[in-house]
PDB file of C-alpha atoms in Angstrom:
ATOM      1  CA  UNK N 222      -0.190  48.919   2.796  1.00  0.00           C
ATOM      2  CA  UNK N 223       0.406  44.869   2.335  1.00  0.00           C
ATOM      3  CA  UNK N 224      -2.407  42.600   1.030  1.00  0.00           C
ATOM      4  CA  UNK N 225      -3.504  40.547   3.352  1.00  0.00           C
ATOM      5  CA  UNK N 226      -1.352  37.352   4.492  1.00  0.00           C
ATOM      6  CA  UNK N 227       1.702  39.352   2.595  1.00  0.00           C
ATOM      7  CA  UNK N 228       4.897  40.561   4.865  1.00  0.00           C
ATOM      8  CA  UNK N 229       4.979  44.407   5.445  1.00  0.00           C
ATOM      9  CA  UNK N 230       8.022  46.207   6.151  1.00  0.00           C
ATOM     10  CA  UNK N 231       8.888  48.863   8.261  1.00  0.00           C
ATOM     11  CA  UNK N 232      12.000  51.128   8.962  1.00  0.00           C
ATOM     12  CA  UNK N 233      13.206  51.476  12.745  1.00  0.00           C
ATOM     13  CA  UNK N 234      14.380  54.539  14.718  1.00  0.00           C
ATOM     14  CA  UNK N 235      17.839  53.028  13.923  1.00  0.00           C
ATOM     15  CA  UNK N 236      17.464  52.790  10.178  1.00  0.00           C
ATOM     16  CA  UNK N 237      17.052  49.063   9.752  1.00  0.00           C
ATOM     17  CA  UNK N 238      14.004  47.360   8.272  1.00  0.00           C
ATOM     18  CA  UNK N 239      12.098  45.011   9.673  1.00  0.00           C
ATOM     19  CA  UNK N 240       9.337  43.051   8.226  1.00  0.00           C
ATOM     20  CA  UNK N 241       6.572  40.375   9.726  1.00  0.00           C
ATOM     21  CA  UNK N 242       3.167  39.261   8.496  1.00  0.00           C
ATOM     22  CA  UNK N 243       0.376  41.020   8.635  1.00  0.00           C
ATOM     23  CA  UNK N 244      -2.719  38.681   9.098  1.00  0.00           C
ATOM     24  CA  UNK N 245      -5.188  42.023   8.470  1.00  0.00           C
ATOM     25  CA  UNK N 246      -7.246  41.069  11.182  1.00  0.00           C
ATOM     26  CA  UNK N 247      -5.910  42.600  14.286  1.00  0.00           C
ATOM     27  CA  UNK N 248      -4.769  39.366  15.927  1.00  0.00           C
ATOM     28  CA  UNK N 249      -1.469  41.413  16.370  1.00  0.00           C
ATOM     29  CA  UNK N 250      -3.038  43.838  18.785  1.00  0.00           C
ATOM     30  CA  UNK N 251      -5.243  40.994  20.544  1.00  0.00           C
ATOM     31  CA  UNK N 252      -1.856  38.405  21.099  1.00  0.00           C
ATOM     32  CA  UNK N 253       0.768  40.880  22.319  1.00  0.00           C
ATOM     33  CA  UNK N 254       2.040  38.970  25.246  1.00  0.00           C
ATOM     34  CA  UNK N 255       1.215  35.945  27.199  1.00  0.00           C
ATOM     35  CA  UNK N 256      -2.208  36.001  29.431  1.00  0.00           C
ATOM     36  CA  UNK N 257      -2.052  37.554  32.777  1.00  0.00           C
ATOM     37  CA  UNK N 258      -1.593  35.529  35.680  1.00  0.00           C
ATOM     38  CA  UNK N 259      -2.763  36.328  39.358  1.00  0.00           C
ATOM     39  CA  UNK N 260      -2.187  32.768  40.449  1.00  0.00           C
ATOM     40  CA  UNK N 261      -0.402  29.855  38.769  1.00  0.00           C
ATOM     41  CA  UNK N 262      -3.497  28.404  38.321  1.00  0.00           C
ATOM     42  CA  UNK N 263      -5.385  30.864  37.207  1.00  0.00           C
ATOM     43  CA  UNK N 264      -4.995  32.333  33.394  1.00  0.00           C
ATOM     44  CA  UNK N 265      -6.824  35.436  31.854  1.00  0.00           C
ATOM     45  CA  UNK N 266      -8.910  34.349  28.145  1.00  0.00           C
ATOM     46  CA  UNK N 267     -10.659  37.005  26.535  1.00  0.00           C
ATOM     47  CA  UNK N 268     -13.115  37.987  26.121  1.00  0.00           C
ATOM     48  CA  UNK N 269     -13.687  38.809  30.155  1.00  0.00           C
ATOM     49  CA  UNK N 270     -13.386  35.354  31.289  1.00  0.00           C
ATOM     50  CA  UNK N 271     -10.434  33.116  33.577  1.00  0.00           C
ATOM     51  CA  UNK N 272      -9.252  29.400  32.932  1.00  0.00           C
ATOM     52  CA  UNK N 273      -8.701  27.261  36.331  1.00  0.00           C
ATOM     53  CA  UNK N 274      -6.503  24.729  36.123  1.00  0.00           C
ATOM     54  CA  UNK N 275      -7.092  21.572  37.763  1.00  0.00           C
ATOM     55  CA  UNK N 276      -6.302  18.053  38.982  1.00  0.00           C
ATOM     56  CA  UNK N 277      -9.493  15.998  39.785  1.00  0.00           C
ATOM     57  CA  UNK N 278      -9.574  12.885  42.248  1.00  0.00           C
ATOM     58  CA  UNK N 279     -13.501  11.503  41.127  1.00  0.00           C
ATOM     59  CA  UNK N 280     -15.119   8.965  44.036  1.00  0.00           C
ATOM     60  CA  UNK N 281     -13.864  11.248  47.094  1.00  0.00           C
ATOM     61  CA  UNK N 282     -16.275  10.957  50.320  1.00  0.00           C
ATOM     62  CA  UNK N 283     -17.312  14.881  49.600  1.00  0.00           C
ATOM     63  CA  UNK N 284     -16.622  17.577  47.359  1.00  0.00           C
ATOM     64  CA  UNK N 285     -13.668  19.916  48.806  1.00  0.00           C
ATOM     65  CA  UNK N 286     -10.570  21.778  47.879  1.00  0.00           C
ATOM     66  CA  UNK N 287      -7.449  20.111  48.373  1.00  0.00           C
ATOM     67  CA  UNK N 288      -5.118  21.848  50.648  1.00  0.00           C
ATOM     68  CA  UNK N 289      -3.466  22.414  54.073  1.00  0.00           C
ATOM     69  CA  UNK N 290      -3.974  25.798  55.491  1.00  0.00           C
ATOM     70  CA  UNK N 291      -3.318  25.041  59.375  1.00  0.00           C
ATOM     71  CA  UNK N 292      -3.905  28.232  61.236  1.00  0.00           C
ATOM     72  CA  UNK N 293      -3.209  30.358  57.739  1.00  0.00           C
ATOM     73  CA  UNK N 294      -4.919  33.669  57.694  1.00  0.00           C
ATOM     74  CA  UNK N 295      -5.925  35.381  54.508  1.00  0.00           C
ATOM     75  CA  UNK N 296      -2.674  36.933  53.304  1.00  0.00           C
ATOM     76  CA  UNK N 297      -1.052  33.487  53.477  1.00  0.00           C
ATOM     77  CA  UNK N 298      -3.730  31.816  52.041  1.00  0.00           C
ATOM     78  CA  UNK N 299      -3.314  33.900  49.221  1.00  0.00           C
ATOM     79  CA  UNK N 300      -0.094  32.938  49.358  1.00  0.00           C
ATOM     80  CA  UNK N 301      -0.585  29.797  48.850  1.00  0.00           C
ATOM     81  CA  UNK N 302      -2.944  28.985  46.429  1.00  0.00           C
ATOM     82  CA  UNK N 303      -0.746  31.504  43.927  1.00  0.00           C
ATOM     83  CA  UNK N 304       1.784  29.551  43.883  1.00  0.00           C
ATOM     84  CA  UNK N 305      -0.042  26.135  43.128  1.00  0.00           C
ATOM     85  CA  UNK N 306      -0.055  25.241  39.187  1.00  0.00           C
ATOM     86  CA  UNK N 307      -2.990  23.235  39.658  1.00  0.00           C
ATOM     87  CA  UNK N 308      -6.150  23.830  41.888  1.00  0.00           C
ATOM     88  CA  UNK N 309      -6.446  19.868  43.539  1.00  0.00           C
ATOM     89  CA  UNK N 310      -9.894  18.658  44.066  1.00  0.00           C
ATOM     90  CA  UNK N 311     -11.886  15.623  45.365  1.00  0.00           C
ATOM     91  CA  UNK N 312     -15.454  15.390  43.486  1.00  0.00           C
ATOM     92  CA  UNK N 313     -17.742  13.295  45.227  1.00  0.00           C
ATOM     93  CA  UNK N 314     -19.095  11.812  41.621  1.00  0.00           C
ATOM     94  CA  UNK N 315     -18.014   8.834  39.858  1.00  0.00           C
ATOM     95  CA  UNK N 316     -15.779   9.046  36.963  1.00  0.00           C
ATOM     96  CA  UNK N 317     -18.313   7.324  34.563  1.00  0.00           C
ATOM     97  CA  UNK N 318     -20.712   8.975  32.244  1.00  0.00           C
ATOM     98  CA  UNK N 319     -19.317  12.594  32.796  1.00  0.00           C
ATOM     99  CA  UNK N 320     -20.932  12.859  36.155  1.00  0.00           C
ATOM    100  CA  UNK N 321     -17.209  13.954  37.784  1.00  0.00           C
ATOM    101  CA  UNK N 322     -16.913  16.301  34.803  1.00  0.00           C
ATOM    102  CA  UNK N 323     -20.610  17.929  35.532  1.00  0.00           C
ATOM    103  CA  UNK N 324     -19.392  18.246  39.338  1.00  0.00           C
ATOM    104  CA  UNK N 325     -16.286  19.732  38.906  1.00  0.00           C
ATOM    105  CA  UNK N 326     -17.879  22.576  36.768  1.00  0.00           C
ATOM    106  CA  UNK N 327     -20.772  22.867  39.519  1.00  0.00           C
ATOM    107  CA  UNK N 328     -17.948  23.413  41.999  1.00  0.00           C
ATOM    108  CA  UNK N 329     -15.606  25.631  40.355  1.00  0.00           C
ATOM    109  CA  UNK N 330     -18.952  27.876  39.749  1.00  0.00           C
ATOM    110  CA  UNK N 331     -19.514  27.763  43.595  1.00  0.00           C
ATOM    111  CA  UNK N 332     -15.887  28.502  44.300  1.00  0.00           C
ATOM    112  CA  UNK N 333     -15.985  31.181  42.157  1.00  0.00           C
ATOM    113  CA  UNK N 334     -19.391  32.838  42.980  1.00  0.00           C
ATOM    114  CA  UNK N 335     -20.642  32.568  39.471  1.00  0.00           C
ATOM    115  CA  UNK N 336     -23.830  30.878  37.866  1.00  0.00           C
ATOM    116  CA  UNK N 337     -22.988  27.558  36.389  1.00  0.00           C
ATOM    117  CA  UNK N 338     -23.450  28.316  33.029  1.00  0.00           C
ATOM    118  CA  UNK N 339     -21.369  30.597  33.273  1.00  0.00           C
ATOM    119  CA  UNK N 340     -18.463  27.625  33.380  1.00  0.00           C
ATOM    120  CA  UNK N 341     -17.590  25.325  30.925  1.00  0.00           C
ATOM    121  CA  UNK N 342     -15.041  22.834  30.783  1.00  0.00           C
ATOM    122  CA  UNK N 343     -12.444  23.504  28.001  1.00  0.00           C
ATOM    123  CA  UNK N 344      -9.993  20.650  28.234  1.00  0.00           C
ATOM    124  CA  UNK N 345      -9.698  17.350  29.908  1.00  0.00           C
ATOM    125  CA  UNK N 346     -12.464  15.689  29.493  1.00  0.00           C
ATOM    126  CA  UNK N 347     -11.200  12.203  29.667  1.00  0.00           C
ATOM    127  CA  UNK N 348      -8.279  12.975  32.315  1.00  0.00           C
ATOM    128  CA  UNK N 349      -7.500  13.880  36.002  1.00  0.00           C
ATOM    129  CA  UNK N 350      -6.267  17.157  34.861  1.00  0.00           C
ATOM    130  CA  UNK N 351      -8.835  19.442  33.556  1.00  0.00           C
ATOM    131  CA  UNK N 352      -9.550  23.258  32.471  1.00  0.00           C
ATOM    132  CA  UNK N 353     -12.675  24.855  33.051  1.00  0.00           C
ATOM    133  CA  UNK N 354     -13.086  28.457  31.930  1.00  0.00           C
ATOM    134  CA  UNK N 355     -15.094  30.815  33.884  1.00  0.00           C
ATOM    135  CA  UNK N 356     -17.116  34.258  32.593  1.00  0.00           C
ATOM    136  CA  UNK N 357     -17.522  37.242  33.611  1.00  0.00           C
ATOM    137  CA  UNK N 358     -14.928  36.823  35.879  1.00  0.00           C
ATOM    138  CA  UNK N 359     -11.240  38.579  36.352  1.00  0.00           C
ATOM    139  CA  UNK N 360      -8.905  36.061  37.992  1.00  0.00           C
ATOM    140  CA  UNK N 361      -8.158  38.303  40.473  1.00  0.00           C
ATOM    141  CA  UNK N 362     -11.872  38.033  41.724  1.00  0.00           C
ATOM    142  CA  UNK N 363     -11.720  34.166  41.090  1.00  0.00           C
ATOM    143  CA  UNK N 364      -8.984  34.180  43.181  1.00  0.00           C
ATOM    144  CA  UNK N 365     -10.276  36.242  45.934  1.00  0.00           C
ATOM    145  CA  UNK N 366     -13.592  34.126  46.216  1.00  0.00           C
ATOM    146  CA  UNK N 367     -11.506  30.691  46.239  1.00  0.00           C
ATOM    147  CA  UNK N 368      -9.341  31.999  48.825  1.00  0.00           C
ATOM    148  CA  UNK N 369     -12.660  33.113  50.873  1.00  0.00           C
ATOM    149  CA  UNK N 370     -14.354  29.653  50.139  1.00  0.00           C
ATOM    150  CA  UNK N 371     -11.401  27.679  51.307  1.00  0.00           C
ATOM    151  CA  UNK N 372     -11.040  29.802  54.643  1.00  0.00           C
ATOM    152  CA  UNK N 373     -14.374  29.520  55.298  1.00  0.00           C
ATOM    153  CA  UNK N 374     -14.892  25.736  54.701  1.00  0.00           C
ATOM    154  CA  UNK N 375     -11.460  25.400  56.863  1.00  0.00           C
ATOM    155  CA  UNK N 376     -13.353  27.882  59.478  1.00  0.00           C
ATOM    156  CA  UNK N 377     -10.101  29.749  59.463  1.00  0.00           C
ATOM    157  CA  UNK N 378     -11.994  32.423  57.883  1.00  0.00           C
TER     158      UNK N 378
END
């Protein structure tokens, strides 16, 4: 077996070797493939938790979801928010003193059904476009509650 950090090399079915590093600590196993997605905007981070993408417009009237679902049921909903790369939202707070930053987490917790601590925002800190992770949550389920939350505020739902 390689030392740590050294290149191990293996033999195919076909007879040729192959070789790649072996870090020793499993991160092999962990990063097999890319995260999986139930929504463009959506992204699965282990341990057990989802990453929401966002765009942020601070210093709207109210707090709401950005999008047109005229007459959509729940199926097309669905539909609809998948294929978004970014979750748009108007924040009520000011973009000063990370009071827009504090409400978008407050608001992706509510869209999500979650306790607020349970969100944290990982990226974009300084800029419209922001990631907040979420725990304890699959992004299926995250999905599923923001596609409830928007029908219902639309009273489509």
């Amino acid at each position: 077996m390689p030392k740590k950090g050294q290149k191990k090399q293996s033999t195919s079915a076909s007879g040729k070797k192959e070789s790649g590093k072996d870090r020793g600590d499993g991160a092999a196993e962990r990063n097999a493939g890319p995260p999986e997605r139930t929504a463009a905007f959506l992204a699965t981070a282990p341990p057990d938790s989802v990453r929401v993408s966002l765009r942020v417009k601070p210093g709207a009237k109210r707090t709401q979801v950005v999008i047109a679902l005229a007459d959509a049921g729940e199926e097309a909903a669905t539909k609809v928010l998948a294929s978004l790369d970014q979750l748009e939202l108007q924040i009520a707070a000011p973009p000063r003193d990370g009071e827009a930053n504090a409400e978008v987490v407050d608001f992706v917790a509510e869209l999500t059904g979650t306790k607020k601590g349970a969100c944290s925002l990982v990226a974009g800190h300084a800029s419209r476009d922001k990631v907040v992770e979420v725990r304890g949550v699959s992004a299926a389920r995250a999905l599923e509650s923001i596609v409830q939350y928007v029908l219902g505020c639309s009273g489509l739902g």
